[in-house]
């Protein structure tokens, strides 16, 4: 647009009357494009209050709660080996880091200057992000349940071993 405007100014300076109209139209066109572009940058209330945006934040909060509820339990669980405890901590850290990345993506989508797109495109991206966050949450819940089951299984094995040792008089 700037190039077109510059050429129109050169022609006007040379006295070409038709180019005066070109400059006027190019300025009006630039103004329309600017208004349209700025409209894209503004985030509508519909996007800001979209239920899935709230759902993403709720899922993230739930994931942090799961982490805070179980991480100490897993790191101090005497039924898990040190390698298993370290693996659980690494997995939790990775899942939380990925979750933070998804929040960063959401910030870009709902930030007026973060991405230049229409509301429909924003809603589409929010929907896809919500699906990813929900899958991520489900994965964290599954991982937590599997880790709890592993701990219980190993606790039962240890209790069974102690019982057998006691039964045969091998317990100290």
Tab-separated table of C-alpha atoms in Angstrom:
chain	number	residue	atom	x	y	z
A	1	UNK	CA	0.000	0.000	0.000
A	2	UNK	CA	2.829	2.394	0.780
A	3	UNK	CA	4.316	1.751	-2.658
A	4	UNK	CA	1.015	2.519	-4.343
A	5	UNK	CA	0.633	5.688	-2.315
A	6	UNK	CA	4.175	6.804	-3.189
A	7	UNK	CA	3.529	6.302	-6.919
A	8	UNK	CA	0.260	8.217	-6.657
A	9	UNK	CA	2.076	11.112	-4.970
A	10	UNK	CA	4.705	11.195	-7.758
A	11	UNK	CA	1.997	11.351	-10.428
A	12	UNK	CA	0.126	14.085	-8.546
A	13	UNK	CA	3.321	16.085	-8.303
A	14	UNK	CA	3.609	15.832	-12.106
A	15	UNK	CA	0.076	17.242	-12.398
A	16	UNK	CA	-1.792	14.194	-13.624
A	17	UNK	CA	-5.420	14.761	-12.572
A	18	UNK	CA	-6.472	11.102	-12.870
A	19	UNK	CA	-3.856	10.188	-10.327
A	20	UNK	CA	-5.434	12.483	-7.764
A	21	UNK	CA	-8.377	10.121	-7.786
A	22	UNK	CA	-5.990	7.154	-7.522
A	23	UNK	CA	-4.408	8.679	-4.449
A	24	UNK	CA	-7.810	9.346	-2.891
A	25	UNK	CA	-8.944	5.782	-3.580
A	26	UNK	CA	-5.673	4.320	-2.377
A	27	UNK	CA	-5.930	6.292	0.862
A	28	UNK	CA	-9.535	5.180	1.335
A	29	UNK	CA	-8.530	1.602	0.528
A	30	UNK	CA	-5.667	1.798	3.019
A	31	UNK	CA	-8.023	3.175	5.642
A	32	UNK	CA	-10.500	0.349	5.029
A	33	UNK	CA	-7.724	-2.230	5.218
A	34	UNK	CA	-6.389	-0.639	8.388
A	35	UNK	CA	-9.831	-0.707	10.013
A	36	UNK	CA	-10.367	-4.307	8.912
A	37	UNK	CA	-6.918	-5.330	10.130
A	38	UNK	CA	-7.361	-3.588	13.473
A	39	UNK	CA	-10.752	-5.263	13.776
A	40	UNK	CA	-9.023	-8.602	13.432
A	41	UNK	CA	-6.642	-7.656	16.174
A	42	UNK	CA	-9.401	-6.841	18.615
A	43	UNK	CA	-10.732	-9.847	20.429
A	44	UNK	CA	-14.467	-9.951	20.664
A	45	UNK	CA	-16.294	-10.623	23.902
A	46	UNK	CA	-17.509	-13.901	22.390
A	47	UNK	CA	-13.932	-15.181	22.192
A	48	UNK	CA	-12.935	-13.846	25.596
A	49	UNK	CA	-15.939	-15.436	27.308
A	50	UNK	CA	-15.921	-18.667	25.278
A	51	UNK	CA	-16.677	-21.588	27.625
A	52	UNK	CA	-13.789	-23.651	26.311
A	53	UNK	CA	-11.285	-20.982	27.366
A	54	UNK	CA	-12.581	-21.351	30.918
A	55	UNK	CA	-12.503	-25.141	30.535
A	56	UNK	CA	-8.822	-25.033	29.556
A	57	UNK	CA	-7.990	-23.075	32.695
A	58	UNK	CA	-10.083	-25.439	34.840
A	59	UNK	CA	-8.271	-28.471	33.406
A	60	UNK	CA	-4.903	-26.858	34.016
A	61	UNK	CA	-5.870	-26.097	37.624
A	62	UNK	CA	-7.052	-29.695	38.062
A	63	UNK	CA	-3.738	-31.000	36.700
A	64	UNK	CA	-1.803	-28.842	39.152
A	65	UNK	CA	-4.018	-30.103	41.990
A	66	UNK	CA	-3.395	-33.725	41.008
A	67	UNK	CA	0.325	-33.029	40.910
A	68	UNK	CA	0.345	-31.327	44.302
A	69	UNK	CA	-1.847	-34.050	45.848
A	70	UNK	CA	0.267	-36.962	44.672
A	71	UNK	CA	3.861	-35.894	44.055
A	72	UNK	CA	4.890	-36.046	47.723
A	73	UNK	CA	3.144	-39.369	48.121
A	74	UNK	CA	5.027	-40.860	45.181
A	75	UNK	CA	8.410	-39.400	46.088
A	76	UNK	CA	8.200	-40.789	49.628
A	77	UNK	CA	6.510	-44.103	48.796
A	78	UNK	CA	8.674	-46.872	50.267
A	79	UNK	CA	7.035	-49.426	47.979
A	80	UNK	CA	8.443	-47.771	44.867
A	81	UNK	CA	12.080	-48.113	43.901
A	82	UNK	CA	14.214	-44.962	43.593
A	83	UNK	CA	14.189	-45.424	39.805
A	84	UNK	CA	10.390	-45.653	39.770
A	85	UNK	CA	10.075	-42.539	41.958
A	86	UNK	CA	12.458	-40.629	39.672
A	87	UNK	CA	10.526	-41.758	36.588
A	88	UNK	CA	7.234	-40.610	38.117
A	89	UNK	CA	8.717	-37.204	38.982
A	90	UNK	CA	10.111	-36.828	35.444
A	91	UNK	CA	6.764	-37.790	33.928
A	92	UNK	CA	4.852	-35.341	36.114
A	93	UNK	CA	7.350	-32.576	35.335
A	94	UNK	CA	7.031	-33.270	31.609
A	95	UNK	CA	3.243	-33.280	31.719
A	96	UNK	CA	3.140	-30.028	33.668
A	97	UNK	CA	5.654	-28.415	31.326
A	98	UNK	CA	3.567	-29.402	28.311
A	99	UNK	CA	0.482	-28.014	30.051
A	100	UNK	CA	2.246	-24.706	30.574
A	101	UNK	CA	3.089	-24.690	26.873
A	102	UNK	CA	-0.576	-25.114	26.047
A	103	UNK	CA	-1.442	-22.150	28.246
A	104	UNK	CA	1.151	-20.123	26.374
A	105	UNK	CA	-0.559	-21.117	23.120
A	106	UNK	CA	-3.910	-20.035	24.532
A	107	UNK	CA	-2.408	-16.700	25.534
A	108	UNK	CA	-1.297	-16.121	21.949
A	109	UNK	CA	-4.736	-17.007	20.595
A	110	UNK	CA	-6.728	-14.777	22.958
A	111	UNK	CA	-4.243	-11.897	22.960
A	112	UNK	CA	-5.233	-9.210	20.444
A	113	UNK	CA	-1.640	-8.630	19.349
A	114	UNK	CA	-0.528	-12.234	19.725
A	115	UNK	CA	-2.035	-13.515	16.505
A	116	UNK	CA	-3.742	-11.831	13.605
A	117	UNK	CA	-6.836	-13.897	12.877
A	118	UNK	CA	-10.602	-13.745	12.790
A	119	UNK	CA	-12.795	-14.703	15.724
A	120	UNK	CA	-13.834	-17.864	13.881
A	121	UNK	CA	-10.189	-18.867	13.482
A	122	UNK	CA	-9.552	-18.117	17.144
A	123	UNK	CA	-12.520	-20.241	18.216
A	124	UNK	CA	-11.327	-23.075	16.002
A	125	UNK	CA	-7.871	-22.957	17.576
A	126	UNK	CA	-9.362	-22.757	21.075
A	127	UNK	CA	-11.492	-25.834	20.335
A	128	UNK	CA	-8.449	-27.778	19.162
A	129	UNK	CA	-6.437	-26.619	22.162
A	130	UNK	CA	-9.237	-27.622	24.531
A	131	UNK	CA	-9.257	-31.103	23.020
A	132	UNK	CA	-5.483	-31.358	23.495
A	133	UNK	CA	-5.700	-30.125	27.090
A	134	UNK	CA	-8.502	-32.592	27.838
A	135	UNK	CA	-6.435	-35.430	26.360
A	136	UNK	CA	-3.457	-34.239	28.385
A	137	UNK	CA	-5.563	-34.168	31.566
A	138	UNK	CA	-6.860	-37.677	30.863
A	139	UNK	CA	-3.288	-38.835	30.352
A	140	UNK	CA	-2.234	-37.345	33.700
A	141	UNK	CA	-5.174	-39.004	35.475
A	142	UNK	CA	-4.352	-42.339	33.818
A	143	UNK	CA	-0.666	-42.018	34.722
A	144	UNK	CA	-1.539	-41.180	38.330
A	145	UNK	CA	-3.881	-44.172	38.603
A	146	UNK	CA	-1.284	-46.489	37.075
A	147	UNK	CA	1.367	-45.208	39.480
A	148	UNK	CA	-0.978	-45.725	42.440
A	149	UNK	CA	-1.775	-49.243	41.204
A	150	UNK	CA	1.940	-49.990	40.880
A	151	UNK	CA	2.539	-48.791	44.425
A	152	UNK	CA	-0.368	-50.872	45.782
A	153	UNK	CA	0.764	-53.929	43.848
A	154	UNK	CA	4.273	-53.656	45.225
A	155	UNK	CA	2.914	-53.058	48.746
A	156	UNK	CA	0.820	-56.229	48.481
A	157	UNK	CA	3.837	-58.181	47.226
A	158	UNK	CA	5.924	-56.918	50.139
A	159	UNK	CA	3.166	-57.831	52.625
A	160	UNK	CA	2.806	-61.275	51.038
A	161	UNK	CA	6.566	-61.782	51.209
A	162	UNK	CA	6.620	-60.812	54.907
A	163	UNK	CA	3.695	-63.153	55.588
A	164	UNK	CA	5.438	-66.080	53.889
A	165	UNK	CA	8.706	-65.310	55.678
A	166	UNK	CA	6.856	-65.186	59.004
A	167	UNK	CA	4.983	-68.401	58.189
A	168	UNK	CA	8.235	-70.232	57.498
A	169	UNK	CA	10.064	-68.601	60.369
A	170	UNK	CA	12.354	-66.627	58.086
A	171	UNK	CA	11.346	-63.213	59.422
A	172	UNK	CA	13.905	-61.423	61.527
